[in-house]
Amino acid sequence: LGACARVGGDYATDVGGTADIPICQTGSVVWWTADMDIDCDGGRGSVCMSDPDYMSSTSAVDSTGAPLDASTLPFIVIPLTSSRWSYSASGIRTGQVALVIYGGHMVYGIFGDAGPSSIIGEASYAMAQALGIPSSPSTGGVDSGVTYVVFTGASARVTHNEDHAEAVSLGSSLLDAFVGP
């Protein structure tokens, strides 16, 4: 991804932590490297529904207007707009295709939920499972080494937020265009 050209202020990985995670932009992607906390919001599986921090809604919805299912759909969480950074000013909306990289694994997903405005590094239960990251909403996640890459612009958004195959197909094309021949 190259050197970090900062597009926002720094974030902490956890509430009360040191804000030392920059938001970077390289060409048509915005990216950061942080930890991964587990988001179960909207999840309809028993593990997610038993999460003490469970919320029934997500910022993005599926084509029927229902919350996204963190139990089955790989998605990432981006901080709410603040004085640190505005994702919308960077050409990012819900449904934006994202690529998450960890430990030699790469998984496509979308921007599916907005989280606290001062911390970064969170993804759905399904994203953690796909990456081989412990997925328990209360004890799972990893402390570092997760890179989140978000493709910017209207052409990098899925038509149906719940369609993971669409995110994979579009993400593959976007990555090929980004890295070039």
N, CA, C and O atoms as a DFTB+ gen file, in Angstrom:
724 C
 N C O
     1  1       0.811      -1.203       0.000
     2  2       0.000       0.000       0.000
     3  2       0.848       1.258       0.000
     4  3       0.359       2.347      -0.298
     5  1       2.112       1.105       0.333
     6  2       3.007       2.252       0.311
     7  2       2.990       3.048       1.593
     8  3       2.425       2.634       2.604
     9  1       3.631       4.211       1.522
    10  2       3.715       5.089       2.689
    11  2       2.331       5.636       3.012
    12  3       1.464       5.736       2.144
    13  1       2.150       5.980       4.256
    14  2       0.861       6.490       4.719
    15  2       0.730       7.982       4.425
    16  3       1.434       8.804       5.010
    17  1      -0.175       8.318       3.517
    18  2      -0.554       9.720       3.313
    19  2      -1.801       9.920       4.171
    20  3      -2.891       9.476       3.810
    21  1      -1.633      10.581       5.292
    22  2      -2.723      10.705       6.276
    23  2      -3.890      11.522       5.739
    24  3      -3.704      12.563       5.109
    25  1      -5.109      11.024       6.005
    26  2      -6.317      11.746       5.618
    27  2      -7.187      12.072       6.827
    28  3      -8.276      12.627       6.679
    29  1      -6.721      11.737       7.995
    30  2      -7.501      12.015       9.194
    31  2      -6.615      11.986      10.408
    32  3      -5.417      11.716      10.326
    33  1      -7.223      12.268      11.532
    34  2      -6.505      12.201      12.801
    35  2      -6.315      10.761      13.239
    36  3      -6.857       9.842      12.625
    37  1      -5.556      10.568      14.287
    38  2      -5.259       9.226      14.770
    39  2      -6.359       8.703      15.691
    40  3      -7.048       9.464      16.370
    41  1      -6.499       7.374      15.688
    42  2      -7.492       6.676      16.497
    43  2      -6.814       5.749      17.489
    44  3      -5.672       5.336      17.288
    45  1      -7.520       5.426      18.557
    46  2      -7.107       4.386      19.499
    47  2      -7.776       3.079      19.065
    48  3      -8.779       3.093      18.352
    49  1      -7.208       1.949      19.501
    50  2      -7.838       0.665      19.195
    51  2      -8.901       0.311      20.221
    52  3      -9.795      -0.486      19.937
    53  1      -8.814       0.894      21.410
    54  2      -9.788       0.623      22.467
    55  2     -10.073       1.904      23.232
    56  3      -9.245       2.814      23.263
    57  1     -11.244       1.975      23.848
    58  2     -11.615       3.141      24.651
    59  2     -10.553       3.365      25.724
    60  3     -10.189       2.436      26.446
    61  1     -10.061       4.588      25.827
    62  2      -9.044       4.924      26.816
    63  2      -7.623       4.641      26.361
    64  3      -6.673       4.948      27.081
    65  1      -7.461       4.059      25.179
    66  2      -6.130       3.737      24.671
    67  2      -5.482       4.938      24.002
    68  3      -6.105       5.985      23.827
    69  1      -4.217       4.767      23.631
    70  2      -3.463       5.812      22.949
    71  2      -3.925       5.927      21.498
    72  3      -4.040       4.924      20.794
    73  1      -4.187       7.149      21.058
    74  2      -4.601       7.395      19.676
    75  2      -3.353       7.446      18.799
    76  3      -2.731       8.499      18.652
    77  1      -2.992       6.302      18.220
    78  2      -1.778       6.226      17.406
    79  2      -1.986       5.446      16.103
    80  3      -1.020       5.005      15.481
    81  1      -3.247       5.280      15.694
    82  2      -3.558       4.580      14.450
    83  2      -3.986       5.619      13.411
    84  3      -5.063       6.202      13.537
    85  1      -3.159       5.860      12.386
    86  2      -3.530       6.844      11.356
    87  2      -4.453       6.234      10.298
    88  3      -4.415       5.031      10.040
    89  1      -5.276       7.085       9.697
    90  2      -6.057       6.733       8.507
    91  2      -5.224       7.207       7.324
    92  3      -4.804       8.363       7.278
    93  1      -4.985       6.310       6.363
    94  2      -4.105       6.606       5.241
    95  2      -4.871       6.496       3.930
    96  3      -5.893       5.814       3.851
    97  1      -4.368       7.175       2.903
    98  2      -4.955       7.019       1.577
    99  2      -3.834       6.822       0.569
   100  3      -2.828       7.531       0.582
   101  1      -4.033       5.846      -0.301
   102  2      -3.148       5.595      -1.417
   103  2      -4.038       5.441      -2.640
   104  3      -4.763       4.453      -2.758
   105  1      -3.990       6.398      -3.543
   106  2      -4.837       6.329      -4.732
   107  2      -6.303       6.197      -4.361
   108  3      -6.853       7.035      -3.646
   109  1      -6.934       5.131      -4.855
   110  2      -8.370       4.932      -4.668
   111  2      -8.725       4.110      -3.432
   112  3      -9.850       3.623      -3.319
   113  1      -7.786       3.950      -2.511
   114  2      -8.093       3.206      -1.289
   115  2      -7.740       4.021      -0.043
   116  3      -6.781       4.793      -0.021
   117  1      -8.551       3.813       0.981
   118  2      -8.272       4.330       2.318
   119  2      -7.959       3.106       3.164
   120  3      -8.632       2.083       3.038
   121  1      -6.947       3.191       4.025
   122  2      -6.541       2.012       4.781
   123  2      -5.972       2.371       6.149
   124  3      -5.564       3.505       6.401
   125  1      -5.959       1.369       7.020
   126  2      -5.354       1.496       8.344
   127  2      -4.997       0.097       8.832
   128  3      -5.560      -0.898       8.374
   129  1      -4.060       0.036       9.760
   130  2      -3.682      -1.229      10.390
   131  2      -3.918      -1.084      11.881
   132  3      -3.406      -0.164      12.518
   133  1      -4.698      -2.002      12.431
   134  2      -5.126      -1.890      13.829
   135  2      -5.323      -3.291      14.414
   136  3      -4.780      -4.278      13.917
   137  1      -6.109      -3.341      15.472
   138  2      -6.513      -4.603      16.071
   139  2      -7.811      -5.055      15.409
   140  3      -8.259      -4.438      14.443
   141  1      -8.415      -6.121      15.916
   142  2      -9.773      -6.462      15.513
   143  2     -10.574      -6.842      16.739
   144  3     -10.283      -7.825      17.420
   145  1     -11.595      -6.035      17.004
   146  2     -12.610      -6.383      17.983
   147  2     -13.774      -6.971      17.197
   148  3     -13.913      -6.712      16.002
   149  1     -14.607      -7.760      17.862
   150  2     -15.678      -8.480      17.187
   151  2     -17.013      -7.747      17.341
   152  3     -17.452      -7.447      18.451
   153  1     -17.644      -7.468      16.202
   154  2     -18.957      -6.823      16.158
   155  2     -20.001      -7.884      15.843
   156  3     -19.925      -8.552      14.812
   157  1     -20.973      -8.037      16.733
   158  2     -22.062      -8.989      16.502
   159  2     -23.383      -8.287      16.195
   160  3     -24.419      -8.943      16.083
   161  1     -23.359      -6.980      16.061
   162  2     -24.599      -6.243      15.838
   163  2     -25.350      -6.780      14.624
   164  3     -24.766      -7.050      13.575
   165  1     -26.657      -6.926      14.798
   166  2     -27.498      -7.444      13.736
   167  2     -27.434      -8.951      13.577
   168  3     -28.235      -9.530      12.843
   169  1     -26.487      -9.598      14.256
   170  2     -26.302     -11.043      14.117
   171  2     -27.513     -11.824      14.592
   172  3     -28.089     -11.535      15.641
   173  1     -27.891     -12.823      13.797
   174  2     -29.061     -13.615      14.147
   175  2     -28.695     -14.981      14.708
   176  3     -29.578     -15.756      15.074
   177  1     -27.392     -15.287      14.781
   178  2     -26.957     -16.551      15.366
   179  2     -26.939     -16.472      16.887
   180  3     -26.912     -15.380      17.455
   181  1     -26.953     -17.628      17.546
   182  2     -27.031     -17.664      19.014
   183  2     -25.814     -17.027      19.680
   184  3     -25.953     -16.392      20.725
   185  1     -24.620     -17.185      19.095
   186  2     -23.424     -16.581      19.687
   187  2     -23.566     -15.061      19.704
   188  3     -23.307     -14.417      20.721
   189  1     -23.975     -14.497      18.579
   190  2     -24.120     -13.039      18.519
   191  2     -25.237     -12.546      19.424
   192  3     -25.081     -11.534      20.108
   193  1     -26.342     -13.238      19.434
   194  2     -27.479     -12.771      20.232
   195  2     -27.218     -12.873      21.733
   196  3     -27.916     -12.246      22.530
   197  1     -26.209     -13.666      22.121
   198  2     -25.866     -13.761      23.547
   199  2     -24.781     -12.756      23.949
   200  3     -24.398     -12.699      25.118
   201  1     -24.281     -11.965      22.991
   202  2     -23.268     -10.950      23.274
   203  2     -23.879      -9.874      24.181
   204  3     -24.921      -9.310      23.847
   205  1     -23.240      -9.581      25.329
   206  2     -23.800      -8.558      26.227
   207  2     -23.853      -7.159      25.607
   208  3     -24.626      -6.315      26.060
   209  1     -23.038      -6.903      24.573
   210  2     -23.050      -5.597      23.903
   211  2     -23.874      -5.615      22.618
   212  3     -23.793      -4.683      21.817
   213  1     -24.663      -6.665      22.417
   214  2     -25.439      -6.842      21.195
   215  2     -26.406      -5.685      20.949
   216  3     -27.108      -5.231      21.853
   217  1     -26.421      -5.226      19.704
   218  2     -27.420      -4.261      19.251
   219  2     -28.119      -4.896      18.048
   220  3     -27.463      -5.519      17.213
   221  1     -29.412      -4.748      17.954
   222  2     -30.165      -5.418      16.895
   223  2     -30.032      -4.742      15.533
   224  3     -30.422      -5.322      14.519
   225  1     -29.492      -3.534      15.493
   226  2     -29.400      -2.807      14.231
   227  2     -27.955      -2.657      13.767
   228  3     -27.015      -2.782      14.552
   229  1     -27.803      -2.387      12.476
   230  2     -26.511      -2.024      11.888
   231  2     -26.740      -0.768      11.045
   232  3     -27.867      -0.482      10.644
   233  1     -25.686      -0.036      10.786
   234  2     -25.801       1.194       9.991
   235  2     -26.299       0.904       8.585
   236  3     -27.139       1.631       8.055
   237  1     -25.779      -0.157       7.982
   238  2     -26.238      -0.581       6.663
   239  2     -27.349      -1.611       6.860
   240  3     -27.414      -2.282       7.890
   241  1     -28.209      -1.723       5.868
   242  2     -29.284      -2.711       5.903
   243  2     -29.242      -3.530       4.619
   244  3     -28.610      -3.145       3.636
   245  1     -29.937      -4.677       4.653
   246  2     -30.001      -5.489       3.443
   247  2     -31.101      -4.959       2.517
   248  3     -31.730      -3.945       2.817
   249  1     -31.330      -5.634       1.410
   250  2     -32.272      -5.122       0.407
   251  2     -33.725      -5.169       0.870
   252  3     -34.597      -4.609       0.206
   253  1     -34.001      -5.826       1.994
   254  2     -35.359      -5.829       2.548
   255  2     -35.497      -4.815       3.678
   256  3     -36.572      -4.679       4.262
   257  1     -34.407      -4.096       3.990
   258  2     -34.433      -3.115       5.072
   259  2     -34.066      -3.677       6.433
   260  3     -34.124      -2.962       7.433
   261  1     -33.686      -4.954       6.486
   262  2     -33.301      -5.590       7.747
   263  2     -31.823      -5.309       8.043
   264  3     -31.041      -5.071       7.123
   265  1     -31.440      -5.336       9.329
   266  2     -30.024      -5.164       9.673
   267  2     -29.176      -6.264       9.030
   268  3     -29.669      -7.355       8.745
   269  1     -27.910      -5.964       8.809
   270  2     -26.991      -6.978       8.299
   271  2     -26.757      -8.021       9.380
   272  3     -26.815      -7.704      10.568
   273  1     -26.496      -9.251       8.985
   274  2     -26.303     -10.354       9.929
   275  2     -24.811     -10.589      10.153
   276  3     -24.145     -11.225       9.336
   277  1     -24.295     -10.069      11.265
   278  2     -22.873     -10.220      11.591
   279  2     -22.474     -11.682      11.751
   280  3     -21.293     -12.011      11.643
   281  1     -23.440     -12.566      12.007
   282  2     -23.160     -13.991      12.164
   283  2     -22.709     -14.634      10.862
   284  3     -21.940     -15.596      10.873
   285  1     -23.189     -14.103       9.732
   286  2     -22.940     -14.759       8.444
   287  2     -22.289     -13.865       7.395
   288  3     -21.749     -14.376       6.414
   289  1     -22.325     -12.549       7.571
   290  2     -21.830     -11.635       6.543
   291  2     -20.537     -10.945       6.978
   292  3     -20.525     -10.241       7.988
   293  1     -19.454     -11.138       6.230
   294  2     -18.223     -10.412       6.547
   295  2     -18.382      -8.915       6.266
   296  3     -18.646      -8.513       5.133
   297  1     -18.220      -8.102       7.303
   298  2     -18.235      -6.652       7.124
   299  2     -17.320      -5.998       8.140
   300  3     -16.933      -6.607       9.138
   301  1     -16.979      -4.733       7.865
   302  2     -16.132      -3.979       8.781
   303  2     -16.928      -2.842       9.398
   304  3     -17.993      -2.456       8.916
   305  1     -16.370      -2.323      10.482
   306  2     -16.944      -1.189      11.199
   307  2     -15.995      -0.007      11.008
   308  3     -14.783      -0.140      11.177
   309  1     -16.553       1.137      10.657
   310  2     -15.766       2.363      10.487
   311  2     -16.266       3.369      11.525
   312  3     -17.470       3.447      11.772
   313  1     -15.363       4.135      12.134
   314  2     -15.801       5.103      13.146
   315  2     -16.776       6.146      12.581
   316  3     -16.657       6.583      11.436
   317  1     -17.736       6.524      13.418
   318  2     -18.650       7.611      13.070
   319  2     -17.854       8.871      12.755
   320  3     -16.747       9.059      13.259
   321  1     -18.418       9.720      11.928
   322  2     -17.777      10.981      11.562
   323  2     -17.485      11.814      12.808
   324  3     -18.317      11.929      13.708
   325  1     -16.296      12.384      12.837
   326  2     -15.884      13.239      13.951
   327  2     -14.876      14.260      13.419
   328  3     -14.603      14.310      12.220
   329  1     -14.338      15.055      14.308
   330  2     -13.307      16.012      13.899
   331  2     -12.028      15.299      13.462
   332  3     -11.181      15.907      12.806
   333  1     -11.873      14.017      13.816
   334  2     -10.697      13.246      13.394
   335  2     -10.727      12.935      11.905
   336  3      -9.726      13.067      11.200
   337  1     -11.936      12.506      11.433
   338  2     -12.058      12.049      10.056
   339  2     -13.528      11.832       9.715
   340  3     -14.331      11.437      10.562
   341  1     -13.856      12.096       8.467
   342  2     -15.191      11.837       7.940
   343  2     -15.063      10.856       6.790
   344  3     -14.538      11.199       5.731
   345  1     -15.539       9.640       6.995
   346  2     -15.430       8.644       5.925
   347  2     -16.138       9.101       4.658
   348  3     -15.678       8.805       3.555
   349  1     -17.256       9.820       4.798
   350  2     -17.974      10.260       3.594
   351  2     -17.160      11.271       2.787
   352  3     -17.270      11.317       1.561
   353  1     -16.342      12.079       3.467
   354  2     -15.480      13.028       2.756
   355  2     -14.402      12.303       1.948
   356  3     -13.809      12.878       1.035
   357  1     -14.152      11.024       2.297
   358  2     -13.178      10.208       1.561
   359  2     -13.848       9.339       0.499
   360  3     -13.211       8.444      -0.058
   361  1     -15.129       9.593       0.212
   362  2     -15.816       8.823      -0.823
   363  2     -16.276       7.457      -0.369
   364  3     -16.362       6.527      -1.171
   365  1     -16.577       7.326       0.935
   366  2     -16.979       6.041       1.503
   367  2     -18.402       6.158       2.045
   368  3     -18.744       7.106       2.752
   369  1     -19.222       5.164       1.693
   370  2     -20.594       5.047       2.196
   371  2     -20.798       3.601       2.645
   372  3     -19.955       2.748       2.369
   373  1     -21.903       3.313       3.332
   374  2     -22.185       1.913       3.653
   375  2     -22.314       1.136       2.341
   376  3     -22.774       1.668       1.331
   377  1     -21.901      -0.119       2.380
   378  2     -21.882      -0.946       1.178
   379  2     -20.589      -0.858       0.392
   380  3     -20.416      -1.540      -0.618
   381  1     -19.675      -0.006       0.865
   382  2     -18.376       0.143       0.200
   383  2     -17.603      -1.162       0.340
   384  3     -17.600      -1.766       1.413
   385  1     -16.948      -1.602      -0.727
   386  2     -16.173      -2.838      -0.681
   387  2     -14.889      -2.620       0.126
   388  3     -14.202      -1.609      -0.017
   389  1     -14.597      -3.596       0.967
   390  2     -13.402      -3.562       1.809
   391  2     -12.656      -4.889       1.671
   392  3     -13.248      -5.923       1.362
   393  1     -11.370      -4.835       1.903
   394  2     -10.517      -6.020       1.942
   395  2      -9.812      -5.996       3.282
   396  3      -9.208      -4.990       3.655
   397  1      -9.887      -7.111       4.012
   398  2      -9.221      -7.195       5.307
   399  2      -8.126      -8.254       5.208
   400  3      -8.358      -9.363       4.728
   401  1      -6.934      -7.892       5.671
   402  2      -5.756      -8.753       5.550
   403  2      -5.222      -9.058       6.943
   404  3      -5.018      -8.158       7.758
   405  1      -4.999     -10.353       7.201
   406  2      -4.437     -10.753       8.499
   407  2      -3.777     -12.120       8.356
   408  3      -4.377     -13.057       7.829
   409  1      -2.546     -12.227       8.828
   410  2      -1.855     -13.508       8.912
   411  2      -1.845     -14.307       7.617
   412  3      -2.011     -15.526       7.643
   413  1      -1.653     -13.638       6.487
   414  2      -1.604     -14.335       5.211
   415  2      -2.974     -14.600       4.602
   416  3      -3.060     -15.202       3.531
   417  1      -4.044     -14.167       5.256
   418  2      -5.399     -14.334       4.726
   419  2      -5.930     -12.989       4.245
   420  3      -5.622     -11.942       4.816
   421  1      -6.734     -13.035       3.185
   422  2      -7.407     -11.837       2.672
   423  2      -8.878     -12.184       2.495
   424  3      -9.217     -13.184       1.861
   425  1      -9.756     -11.346       3.062
   426  2     -11.192     -11.580       2.949
   427  2     -11.868     -10.275       2.534
   428  3     -11.634      -9.221       3.125
   429  1     -12.711     -10.368       1.503
   430  2     -13.505      -9.215       1.081
   431  2     -14.759      -9.124       1.926
   432  3     -15.275     -10.125       2.423
   433  1     -15.231      -7.913       2.075
   434  2     -16.487      -7.653       2.753
   435  2     -16.936      -6.259       2.368
   436  3     -16.542      -5.730       1.328
   437  1     -17.759      -5.672       3.211
   438  2     -18.239      -4.311       2.964
   439  2     -18.165      -3.505       4.259
   440  3     -17.963      -4.060       5.338
   441  1     -18.329      -2.212       4.138
   442  2     -18.527      -1.331       5.284
   443  2     -19.995      -1.499       5.665
   444  3     -20.891      -1.048       4.952
   445  1     -20.223      -2.158       6.805
   446  2     -21.578      -2.497       7.200
   447  2     -22.094      -1.827       8.446
   448  3     -23.303      -1.805       8.676
   449  1     -21.197      -1.270       9.269
   450  2     -21.655      -0.669      10.516
   451  2     -20.703       0.454      10.904
   452  3     -19.498       0.381      10.659
   453  1     -21.259       1.483      11.508
   454  2     -20.439       2.577      12.043
   455  2     -20.327       2.384      13.550
   456  3     -21.272       1.950      14.209
   457  1     -19.155       2.716      14.081
   458  2     -18.906       2.507      15.506
   459  2     -18.483       3.786      16.194
   460  3     -18.609       4.877      15.638
   461  1     -17.978       3.641      17.415
   462  2     -17.569       4.820      18.187
   463  2     -16.616       5.726      17.403
   464  3     -15.791       5.249      16.624
   465  1     -16.740       7.022      17.617
   466  2     -16.000       7.998      16.808
   467  2     -14.534       8.137      17.184
   468  3     -13.797       8.830      16.483
   469  1     -14.080       7.507      18.263
   470  2     -12.688       7.694      18.678
   471  2     -11.841       6.426      18.598
   472  3     -10.637       6.475      18.848
   473  1     -12.456       5.283      18.250
   474  2     -11.689       4.033      18.168
   475  2     -11.889       3.374      16.809
   476  3     -12.876       3.625      16.117
   477  1     -10.931       2.525      16.441
   478  2     -10.953       1.854      15.140
   479  2     -10.433       0.431      15.314
   480  3      -9.677       0.141      16.241
   481  1     -10.854      -0.456      14.402
   482  2     -10.380      -1.839      14.442
   483  2     -11.465      -2.797      14.885
   484  3     -11.368      -3.398      15.955
   485  1     -12.498      -2.944      14.072
   486  2     -13.614      -3.807      14.436
   487  2     -14.218      -4.378      13.162
   488  3     -14.285      -3.699      12.137
   489  1     -14.656      -5.631      13.235
   490  2     -15.297      -6.283      12.095
   491  2     -16.288      -7.313      12.615
   492  3     -16.299      -7.657      13.797
   493  1     -17.119      -7.794      11.697
   494  2     -18.174      -8.728      12.076
   495  2     -17.611     -10.083      12.510
   496  3     -16.492     -10.467      12.168
   497  1     -18.432     -10.775      13.267
   498  2     -18.154     -12.142      13.696
   499  2     -17.762     -12.994      12.484
   500  3     -16.783     -13.739      12.532
   501  1     -18.536     -12.878      11.395
   502  2     -18.264     -13.668      10.190
   503  2     -16.916     -13.303       9.563
   504  3     -16.223     -14.181       9.051
   505  1     -16.535     -12.023       9.595
   506  2     -15.228     -11.605       9.060
   507  2     -14.110     -12.242       9.871
   508  3     -13.151     -12.768       9.305
   509  1     -14.228     -12.197      11.195
   510  2     -13.207     -12.803      12.059
   511  2     -13.079     -14.292      11.770
   512  3     -11.968     -14.808      11.649
   513  1     -14.199     -14.979      11.660
   514  2     -14.156     -16.416      11.365
   515  2     -13.454     -16.685      10.041
   516  3     -12.632     -17.596       9.947
   517  1     -13.771     -15.900       9.023
   518  2     -13.167     -16.107       7.698
   519  2     -11.660     -15.878       7.713
   520  3     -10.929     -16.483       6.928
   521  1     -11.194     -15.002       8.609
   522  2      -9.763     -14.702       8.706
   523  2      -9.028     -15.629       9.675
   524  3      -7.806     -15.543       9.797
   525  1      -9.742     -16.503      10.356
   526  2      -9.124     -17.380      11.347
   527  2      -8.817     -16.676      12.653
   528  3      -7.967     -17.129      13.419
   529  1      -9.501     -15.571      12.914
   530  2      -9.335     -14.806      14.152
   531  2     -10.368     -15.305      15.157
   532  3     -11.522     -15.513      14.782
   533  1      -9.994     -15.505      16.426
   534  2     -10.988     -15.922      17.419
   535  2     -12.204     -14.992      17.366
   536  3     -12.064     -13.772      17.460
   537  1     -13.402     -15.577      17.214
   538  2     -14.582     -14.780      16.884
   539  2     -15.550     -14.540      18.034
   540  3     -16.608     -13.944      17.829
   541  1     -15.218     -14.983      19.223
   542  2     -16.119     -14.734      20.355
   543  2     -16.284     -13.237      20.559
   544  3     -15.290     -12.513      20.629
   545  1     -17.534     -12.752      20.657
   546  2     -17.728     -11.314      20.845
   547  2     -17.195     -10.803      22.184
   548  3     -16.928      -9.609      22.318
   549  1     -17.036     -11.673      23.165
   550  2     -16.548     -11.202      24.464
   551  2     -15.063     -11.453      24.684
   552  3     -14.415     -10.689      25.400
   553  1     -14.508     -12.506      24.086
   554  2     -13.095     -12.816      24.326
   555  2     -12.268     -12.929      23.056
   556  3     -11.062     -13.164      23.127
   557  1     -12.897     -12.764      21.886
   558  2     -12.200     -12.955      20.620
   559  2     -11.455     -11.717      20.167
   560  3     -11.277     -10.753      20.911
   561  1     -11.024     -11.780      18.909
   562  2     -10.279     -10.681      18.320
   563  2      -8.788     -10.872      18.455
   564  3      -8.328     -11.861      19.026
   565  1      -8.034      -9.925      17.930
   566  2      -6.571      -9.893      18.048
   567  2      -6.154      -8.466      18.361
   568  3      -6.870      -7.512      18.057
   569  1      -4.971      -8.336      18.980
   570  2      -4.511      -7.029      19.466
   571  2      -3.830      -6.158      18.416
   572  3      -3.658      -4.960      18.640
   573  1      -3.435      -6.732      17.268
   574  2      -2.723      -5.933      16.263
   575  2      -2.610      -6.723      14.961
   576  3      -2.991      -7.892      14.885
   577  1      -2.073      -6.048      13.935
   578  2      -1.709      -6.729      12.700
   579  2      -2.803      -6.926      11.674
   580  3      -2.615      -7.686      10.724
   581  1      -3.946      -6.263      11.833
   582  2      -5.042      -6.398      10.872
   583  2      -5.065      -5.140      10.005
   584  3      -5.153      -4.026      10.522
   585  1      -4.986      -5.322       8.690
   586  2      -5.044      -4.190       7.766
   587  2      -6.407      -4.168       7.086
   588  3      -6.864      -5.163       6.523
   589  1      -7.036      -3.008       7.156
   590  2      -8.354      -2.773       6.572
   591  2      -8.154      -1.858       5.365
   592  3      -7.590      -0.772       5.497
   593  1      -8.611      -2.288       4.196
   594  2      -8.480      -1.528       2.959
   595  2      -9.888      -1.277       2.435
   596  3     -10.642      -2.223       2.206
   597  1     -10.249      -0.007       2.244
   598  2     -11.582       0.342       1.754
   599  2     -11.429       1.031       0.402
   600  3     -10.727       2.035       0.280
   601  1     -12.094       0.480      -0.608
   602  2     -12.077       1.064      -1.944
   603  2     -13.080       2.220      -1.971
   604  3     -14.210       2.073      -1.504
   605  1     -12.672       3.360      -2.514
   606  2     -13.493       4.563      -2.460
   607  2     -14.272       4.789      -3.755
   608  3     -13.949       4.227      -4.801
   609  1     -15.298       5.621      -3.656
   610  2     -16.073       6.023      -4.827
   611  2     -17.304       5.169      -5.064
   612  3     -17.392       4.034      -4.596
   613  1     -18.255       5.733      -5.798
   614  2     -19.542       5.077      -6.049
   615  2     -19.398       3.745      -6.774
   616  3     -20.200       2.839      -6.550
   617  1     -18.404       3.606      -7.631
   618  2     -18.245       2.354      -8.388
   619  2     -17.687       1.224      -7.522
   620  3     -17.582       0.090      -7.990
   621  1     -17.331       1.510      -6.287
   622  2     -16.780       0.498      -5.377
   623  2     -17.780       0.114      -4.284
   624  3     -17.386      -0.332      -3.206
   625  1     -19.070       0.288      -4.565
   626  2     -20.131      -0.098      -3.624
   627  2     -20.950      -1.233      -4.217
   628  3     -21.220      -1.259      -5.418
   629  1     -21.341      -2.169      -3.362
   630  2     -22.185      -3.271      -3.820
   631  2     -23.618      -2.781      -4.036
   632  3     -24.032      -1.767      -3.473
   633  1     -24.354      -3.506      -4.846
   634  2     -25.762      -3.197      -5.101
   635  2     -26.646      -3.719      -3.977
   636  3     -27.617      -3.073      -3.585
   637  1     -26.298      -4.899      -3.462
   638  2     -27.036      -5.532      -2.363
   639  2     -26.053      -5.819      -1.228
   640  3     -25.173      -6.669      -1.357
   641  1     -26.213      -5.109      -0.129
   642  2     -25.263      -5.230       0.983
   643  2     -25.099      -6.660       1.480
   644  3     -24.018      -7.026       1.943
   645  1     -26.141      -7.471       1.395
   646  2     -26.086      -8.842       1.917
   647  2     -25.437      -9.831       0.956
   648  3     -25.259     -10.997       1.309
   649  1     -25.082      -9.396      -0.245
   650  2     -24.545     -10.287      -1.279
   651  2     -23.018     -10.354      -1.182
   652  3     -22.305      -9.565      -1.802
   653  1     -22.537     -11.316      -0.389
   654  2     -21.087     -11.443      -0.201
   655  2     -20.378     -11.783      -1.518
   656  3     -19.268     -11.313      -1.764
   657  1     -21.016     -12.595      -2.357
   658  2     -20.397     -12.949      -3.646
   659  2     -20.180     -11.694      -4.495
   660  3     -19.179     -11.599      -5.206
   661  1     -21.093     -10.743      -4.431
   662  2     -20.928      -9.486      -5.167
   663  2     -19.732      -8.706      -4.613
   664  3     -18.956      -8.131      -5.376
   665  1     -19.588      -8.689      -3.288
   666  2     -18.445      -7.992      -2.681
   667  2     -17.129      -8.636      -3.109
   668  3     -16.155      -7.935      -3.382
   669  1     -17.097      -9.960      -3.168
   670  2     -15.878     -10.672      -3.581
   671  2     -15.558     -10.382      -5.043
   672  3     -14.411     -10.079      -5.374
   673  1     -16.539     -10.468      -5.906
   674  2     -16.327     -10.238      -7.333
   675  2     -15.880      -8.801      -7.609
   676  3     -14.897      -8.573      -8.313
   677  1     -16.608      -7.842      -7.049
   678  2     -16.256      -6.439      -7.243
   679  2     -14.898      -6.145      -6.601
   680  3     -14.076      -5.442      -7.190
   681  1     -14.657      -6.674      -5.408
   682  2     -13.381      -6.456      -4.724
   683  2     -12.203      -6.981      -5.515
   684  3     -11.162      -6.328      -5.587
   685  1     -12.352      -8.147      -6.106
   686  2     -11.270      -8.721      -6.921
   687  2     -10.939      -7.814      -8.101
   688  3      -9.768      -7.588      -8.407
   689  1     -11.970      -7.296      -8.763
   690  2     -11.755      -6.383      -9.893
   691  2     -11.091      -5.091      -9.439
   692  3     -10.177      -4.587     -10.091
   693  1     -11.566      -4.556      -8.306
   694  2     -10.998      -3.316      -7.783
   695  2      -9.531      -3.496      -7.382
   696  3      -8.699      -2.625      -7.639
   697  1      -9.222      -4.631      -6.749
   698  2      -7.834      -4.889      -6.346
   699  2      -6.945      -5.028      -7.568
   700  3      -5.841      -4.485      -7.598
   701  1      -7.419      -5.758      -8.586
   702  2      -6.639      -5.895      -9.817
   703  2      -6.346      -4.532     -10.443
   704  3      -5.224      -4.274     -10.882
   705  1      -7.353      -3.664     -10.483
   706  2      -7.169      -2.326     -11.049
   707  2      -6.202      -1.494     -10.188
   708  3      -5.413      -0.710     -10.714
   709  1      -6.274      -1.672      -8.872
   710  2      -5.419      -0.907      -7.956
   711  2      -3.957      -1.308      -8.094
   712  3      -3.083      -0.443      -8.158
   713  1      -3.679      -2.604      -8.139
   714  2      -2.286      -3.056      -8.202
   715  2      -1.718      -3.009      -9.616
   716  3      -0.502      -2.965      -9.803
   717  1      -2.618      -3.021     -10.624
   718  2      -2.152      -2.924     -12.009
   719  2      -1.558      -4.206     -12.516
   720  3      -1.461      -5.193     -11.788
   721  1      -1.154      -4.188     -13.789
   722  2      -0.614      -5.408     -14.422
   723  2       0.731      -5.823     -13.860
   724  3       1.300      -6.824     -14.295
